Amino acid sequence: MEGINVSTQPDVPGEPTQTGTAILETATATIQGFGPINKIHQHLCAFHFYGHDMTRQVEAHHFCGHQNEEFRQCLIYDRPDADGRLIGLEYIVSEELFLTLPDDEKKFWHSHLYEVKSGVLFMPGVPGPIQRQDHEKTVKTYGKVIHFWQVDRGDTLPLGIPQVMMALTRDGQLDQNLAQDVEKRFGVSFDEEREKRAYMEGPAHGIHPLANAGGKGIRTLLREVDCKPIESVPRVFV
């Protein structure tokens, strides 16, 4: 399938889906509603790196839906076909909403200015003029990404602690082999799109100094603590 690099995808362990399971899924899909999933209207391709290790970069396919004009939420897959693995989530907010966040929270969010203006964030298959109408808004936003499945190291199941991911902020950060591979598979040119997006303007107040982890590394760690027990409530019979 065009746009898919199957050679880099680890196989998920387990028995193939049985016919009975497939029939049951077809039946439930006919009966049930999928409101949150049905709101997805957009496919974005971009790159994320682990907040503590820029050498570990991941191709990330975002399937997004707007909650309102200032907030959208995205399911992130490692590939855009039916066999894609759900590897993470991203929340995207307007500059106005980002500025309302506590300072301790802002470090988890990254800016989209460079991703958009450099051309490396794109909508596969969508004509450039249509893409740019949305990118004019996205360039001003901030995103918070958590990845649960470290497919870049070959994990066949989602192992370990969910990790905060970050986005590119300047030239020289993106792995060129990864970039060229994506350009070839999707038939896009980041340099050409960069020129066409030169007119776009970022956040009105500039990139917040606490965003993008404040320019430092950030990593999720696990710490053992006491678990707060539920308080016992006497049962009353009347």
CSV table of C-alpha atoms in Angstrom, one decimal:
chain,number,residue,atom,x,y,z
A,1,MET,CA,0.0,0.0,0.0
A,2,GLU,CA,1.3,3.5,-0.9
A,3,GLY,CA,2.7,5.3,2.1
A,4,ILE,CA,3.3,2.2,4.1
A,5,ASN,CA,6.8,1.0,5.1
A,6,VAL,CA,5.9,-2.5,6.3
A,7,SER,CA,9.5,-3.6,6.6
A,8,THR,CA,9.9,-1.5,9.8
A,9,GLN,CA,6.7,-2.7,11.5
A,10,PRO,CA,7.0,-5.3,14.2
A,11,ASP,CA,4.5,-8.1,14.1
A,12,VAL,CA,1.9,-8.2,16.9
A,13,PRO,CA,2.0,-11.6,18.6
A,14,GLY,CA,-1.2,-13.6,18.8
A,15,GLU,CA,-3.4,-15.9,16.7
A,16,PRO,CA,-5.0,-14.5,13.5
A,17,THR,CA,-8.5,-13.0,14.0
A,18,GLN,CA,-11.0,-15.9,13.7
A,19,THR,CA,-14.0,-15.8,11.4
A,20,GLY,CA,-16.4,-15.9,14.3
A,21,THR,CA,-14.7,-12.8,15.9
A,22,ALA,CA,-14.9,-11.0,12.5
A,23,ILE,CA,-18.6,-11.8,12.2
A,24,LEU,CA,-19.3,-10.6,15.8
A,25,GLU,CA,-17.4,-7.4,15.1
A,26,THR,CA,-19.5,-6.8,12.0
A,27,ALA,CA,-22.7,-7.3,13.9
A,28,THR,CA,-21.7,-5.0,16.8
A,29,ALA,CA,-20.5,-2.3,14.3
A,30,THR,CA,-24.0,-2.4,12.7
A,31,ILE,CA,-25.8,-2.0,16.1
A,32,GLN,CA,-23.6,0.3,18.1
A,33,GLY,CA,-22.7,3.9,17.6
A,34,PHE,CA,-19.1,5.3,17.6
A,35,GLY,CA,-19.6,8.9,18.3
A,36,PRO,CA,-16.1,9.9,19.3
A,37,ILE,CA,-14.5,8.0,16.5
A,38,ASN,CA,-16.9,9.4,13.9
A,39,LYS,CA,-15.8,12.9,14.8
A,40,ILE,CA,-12.3,12.2,13.3
A,41,HIS,CA,-12.1,14.2,10.2
A,42,GLN,CA,-8.4,14.7,9.5
A,43,HIS,CA,-5.2,12.7,9.0
A,44,LEU,CA,-1.9,14.5,9.8
A,45,CYS,CA,1.6,13.0,9.4
A,46,ALA,CA,4.4,14.4,11.5
A,47,PHE,CA,7.4,13.3,13.5
A,48,HIS,CA,7.9,13.0,17.3
A,49,PHE,CA,10.9,12.4,19.4
A,50,TYR,CA,11.2,11.1,22.9
A,51,GLY,CA,11.4,14.0,25.3
A,52,HIS,CA,14.7,12.7,26.8
A,53,ASP,CA,16.3,11.4,23.5
A,54,MET,CA,16.1,13.3,20.2
A,55,THR,CA,17.9,10.4,18.4
A,56,ARG,CA,14.7,8.3,18.8
A,57,GLN,CA,12.4,9.8,16.2
A,58,VAL,CA,9.0,8.3,15.2
A,59,GLU,CA,6.8,8.8,12.2
A,60,ALA,CA,3.4,9.6,13.7
A,61,HIS,CA,0.0,9.5,11.9
A,62,HIS,CA,-2.6,11.6,13.7
A,63,PHE,CA,-6.3,11.0,13.2
A,64,CYS,CA,-7.9,14.1,14.7
A,65,GLY,CA,-11.3,15.5,15.6
A,66,HIS,CA,-12.2,19.0,16.8
A,67,GLN,CA,-14.1,19.3,20.1
A,68,ASN,CA,-14.4,23.0,19.3
A,69,GLU,CA,-12.4,25.7,17.5
A,70,GLU,CA,-9.7,25.8,20.1
A,71,PHE,CA,-9.3,22.1,21.0
A,72,ARG,CA,-8.7,19.0,19.0
A,73,GLN,CA,-7.8,15.5,20.0
A,74,CYS,CA,-5.9,12.9,18.0
A,75,LEU,CA,-5.3,9.2,18.0
A,76,ILE,CA,-1.7,8.4,16.9
A,77,TYR,CA,-0.8,5.4,14.8
A,78,ASP,CA,2.5,4.2,13.5
A,79,ARG,CA,1.1,3.7,10.0
A,80,PRO,CA,-2.1,4.9,8.3
A,81,ASP,CA,-3.6,1.7,7.2
A,82,ALA,CA,-6.0,-0.8,8.9
A,83,ASP,CA,-3.0,-2.6,10.5
A,84,GLY,CA,-1.7,0.6,12.2
A,85,ARG,CA,-0.8,0.3,15.8
A,86,LEU,CA,-2.3,2.8,18.3
A,87,ILE,CA,0.9,4.2,19.8
A,88,GLY,CA,-0.2,7.4,21.4
A,89,LEU,CA,-2.5,10.4,21.8
A,90,GLU,CA,-2.1,14.2,21.2
A,91,TYR,CA,-4.2,17.1,22.4
A,92,ILE,CA,-3.9,20.3,20.5
A,93,VAL,CA,-5.0,23.7,21.9
A,94,SER,CA,-5.0,27.3,20.8
A,95,GLU,CA,-2.5,29.8,22.1
A,96,GLU,CA,-5.3,31.3,24.2
A,97,LEU,CA,-6.0,28.0,26.0
A,98,PHE,CA,-2.3,27.2,26.4
A,99,LEU,CA,-1.7,30.5,28.2
A,100,THR,CA,-4.3,29.5,30.8
A,101,LEU,CA,-2.3,26.4,31.8
A,102,PRO,CA,-0.3,26.4,35.1
A,103,ASP,CA,3.4,27.0,34.5
A,104,ASP,CA,4.2,23.5,35.7
A,105,GLU,CA,2.0,22.1,33.0
A,106,LYS,CA,3.3,24.2,30.1
A,107,LYS,CA,6.6,22.2,29.9
A,108,PHE,CA,4.7,19.1,28.6
A,109,TRP,CA,3.4,21.0,25.6
A,110,HIS,CA,5.3,21.7,22.3
A,111,SER,CA,4.8,24.4,19.8
A,112,HIS,CA,3.8,23.6,16.2
A,113,LEU,CA,5.4,26.7,14.6
A,114,TYR,CA,8.4,24.9,13.2
A,115,GLU,CA,6.6,21.7,12.2
A,116,VAL,CA,4.1,23.7,10.1
A,117,LYS,CA,6.4,26.3,8.5
A,118,SER,CA,9.1,23.7,7.7
A,119,GLY,CA,6.6,21.6,5.7
A,120,VAL,CA,7.2,18.4,7.7
A,121,LEU,CA,3.7,18.3,9.1
A,122,PHE,CA,1.3,17.5,6.3
A,123,MET,CA,-2.0,15.9,5.3
A,124,PRO,CA,-1.4,12.9,3.1
A,125,GLY,CA,-3.3,13.0,-0.1
A,126,VAL,CA,-4.8,16.5,0.5
A,127,PRO,CA,-4.0,19.2,-2.1
A,128,GLY,CA,-1.6,21.9,-0.8
A,129,PRO,CA,-4.0,24.9,-1.0
A,130,ILE,CA,-6.6,23.0,1.1
A,131,GLN,CA,-4.0,21.9,3.7
A,132,ARG,CA,-2.6,25.4,4.1
A,133,GLN,CA,-6.0,26.7,5.2
A,134,ASP,CA,-5.9,24.5,8.2
A,135,HIS,CA,-2.1,24.9,8.8
A,136,GLU,CA,-2.7,28.7,9.1
A,137,LYS,CA,-4.4,27.8,12.3
A,138,THR,CA,-2.3,24.9,13.5
A,139,VAL,CA,0.9,27.0,13.2
A,140,LYS,CA,-0.3,29.0,16.2
A,141,THR,CA,-1.2,26.0,18.4
A,142,TYR,CA,0.5,23.8,21.1
A,143,GLY,CA,0.3,20.1,21.5
A,144,LYS,CA,0.7,17.5,24.3
A,145,VAL,CA,1.8,14.0,23.2
A,146,ILE,CA,2.0,10.8,25.1
A,147,HIS,CA,3.3,7.6,23.4
A,148,PHE,CA,2.4,4.2,24.9
A,149,TRP,CA,4.0,1.9,22.4
A,150,GLN,CA,7.8,2.2,21.6
A,151,VAL,CA,7.7,0.7,18.2
A,152,ASP,CA,10.9,2.4,17.2
A,153,ARG,CA,12.8,-0.1,19.4
A,154,GLY,CA,10.9,-3.1,17.9
A,155,ASP,CA,8.5,-3.7,20.8
A,156,THR,CA,5.7,-6.1,19.6
A,157,LEU,CA,3.5,-5.0,22.5
A,158,PRO,CA,3.1,-1.7,24.4
A,159,LEU,CA,5.7,-2.1,27.1
A,160,GLY,CA,7.0,0.1,29.8
A,161,ILE,CA,6.0,3.6,31.0
A,162,PRO,CA,4.1,6.0,28.7
A,163,GLN,CA,6.5,8.7,27.5
A,164,VAL,CA,6.1,12.4,26.9
A,165,MET,CA,7.1,13.2,23.3
A,166,MET,CA,8.3,16.4,21.8
A,167,ALA,CA,8.3,17.9,18.3
A,168,LEU,CA,10.9,19.5,16.1
A,169,THR,CA,11.7,23.2,16.7
A,170,ARG,CA,14.5,24.0,14.3
A,171,ASP,CA,16.5,22.9,11.3
A,172,GLY,CA,19.1,20.1,11.8
A,173,GLN,CA,17.0,18.1,14.2
A,174,LEU,CA,15.0,15.8,11.9
A,175,ASP,CA,16.7,12.5,10.9
A,176,GLN,CA,17.3,13.0,7.1
A,177,ASN,CA,16.9,9.3,6.3
A,178,LEU,CA,13.5,9.2,8.0
A,179,ALA,CA,12.5,12.5,6.3
A,180,GLN,CA,13.6,11.2,2.8
A,181,ASP,CA,11.8,7.9,3.3
A,182,VAL,CA,8.5,9.7,4.2
A,183,GLU,CA,8.8,12.1,1.3
A,184,LYS,CA,9.3,9.3,-1.1
A,185,ARG,CA,6.5,7.1,0.2
A,186,PHE,CA,3.9,10.0,0.3
A,187,GLY,CA,5.2,11.9,-2.8
A,188,VAL,CA,5.8,15.1,-1.0
A,189,SER,CA,8.6,17.7,-0.8
A,190,PHE,CA,9.2,19.4,2.6
A,191,ASP,CA,11.4,22.1,1.0
A,192,GLU,CA,8.8,23.0,-1.6
A,193,GLU,CA,6.0,23.2,1.0
A,194,ARG,CA,8.3,25.3,3.3
A,195,GLU,CA,8.4,27.9,0.6
A,196,LYS,CA,4.7,28.0,0.2
A,197,ARG,CA,4.1,28.3,3.9
A,198,ALA,CA,6.6,31.2,4.4
A,199,TYR,CA,3.8,33.7,4.9
A,200,MET,CA,2.3,31.9,7.9
A,201,GLU,CA,2.6,33.5,11.3
A,202,GLY,CA,3.0,31.7,14.6
A,203,PRO,CA,1.5,32.5,18.1
A,204,ALA,CA,0.7,36.1,18.6
A,205,HIS,CA,2.9,36.2,21.8
A,206,GLY,CA,5.7,34.2,20.3
A,207,ILE,CA,6.6,30.7,21.5
A,208,HIS,CA,6.3,30.6,25.2
A,209,PRO,CA,9.6,30.0,27.0
A,210,LEU,CA,8.2,27.2,29.1
A,211,ALA,CA,6.9,25.3,26.1
A,212,ASN,CA,9.0,22.5,24.5
A,213,ALA,CA,10.1,21.4,28.0
A,214,GLY,CA,11.8,24.8,28.4
A,215,GLY,CA,14.5,23.7,26.0
A,216,LYS,CA,15.5,20.8,28.3
A,217,GLY,CA,15.0,17.1,28.2
A,218,ILE,CA,12.0,15.6,29.9
A,219,ARG,CA,11.2,12.0,30.8
A,220,THR,CA,8.4,10.0,32.4
A,221,LEU,CA,9.6,7.9,35.4
A,222,LEU,CA,7.8,5.5,37.7
A,223,ARG,CA,7.9,5.9,41.4
A,224,GLU,CA,6.4,3.5,44.0
A,225,VAL,CA,4.1,5.1,46.5
A,226,ASP,CA,1.6,4.1,49.1
A,227,CYS,CA,-1.9,3.5,47.7
A,228,LYS,CA,-4.5,5.5,49.4
A,229,PRO,CA,-7.2,3.1,50.7
A,230,ILE,CA,-10.9,3.8,50.3
A,231,GLU,CA,-12.5,4.8,53.5
A,232,SER,CA,-14.9,2.3,55.0
A,233,VAL,CA,-18.5,3.5,55.2
A,234,PRO,CA,-20.9,1.7,57.6
A,235,ARG,CA,-23.8,0.2,55.8
A,236,VAL,CA,-27.2,1.4,57.1
A,237,PHE,CA,-30.3,-0.7,56.7
A,238,VAL,CA,-33.7,0.8,57.0
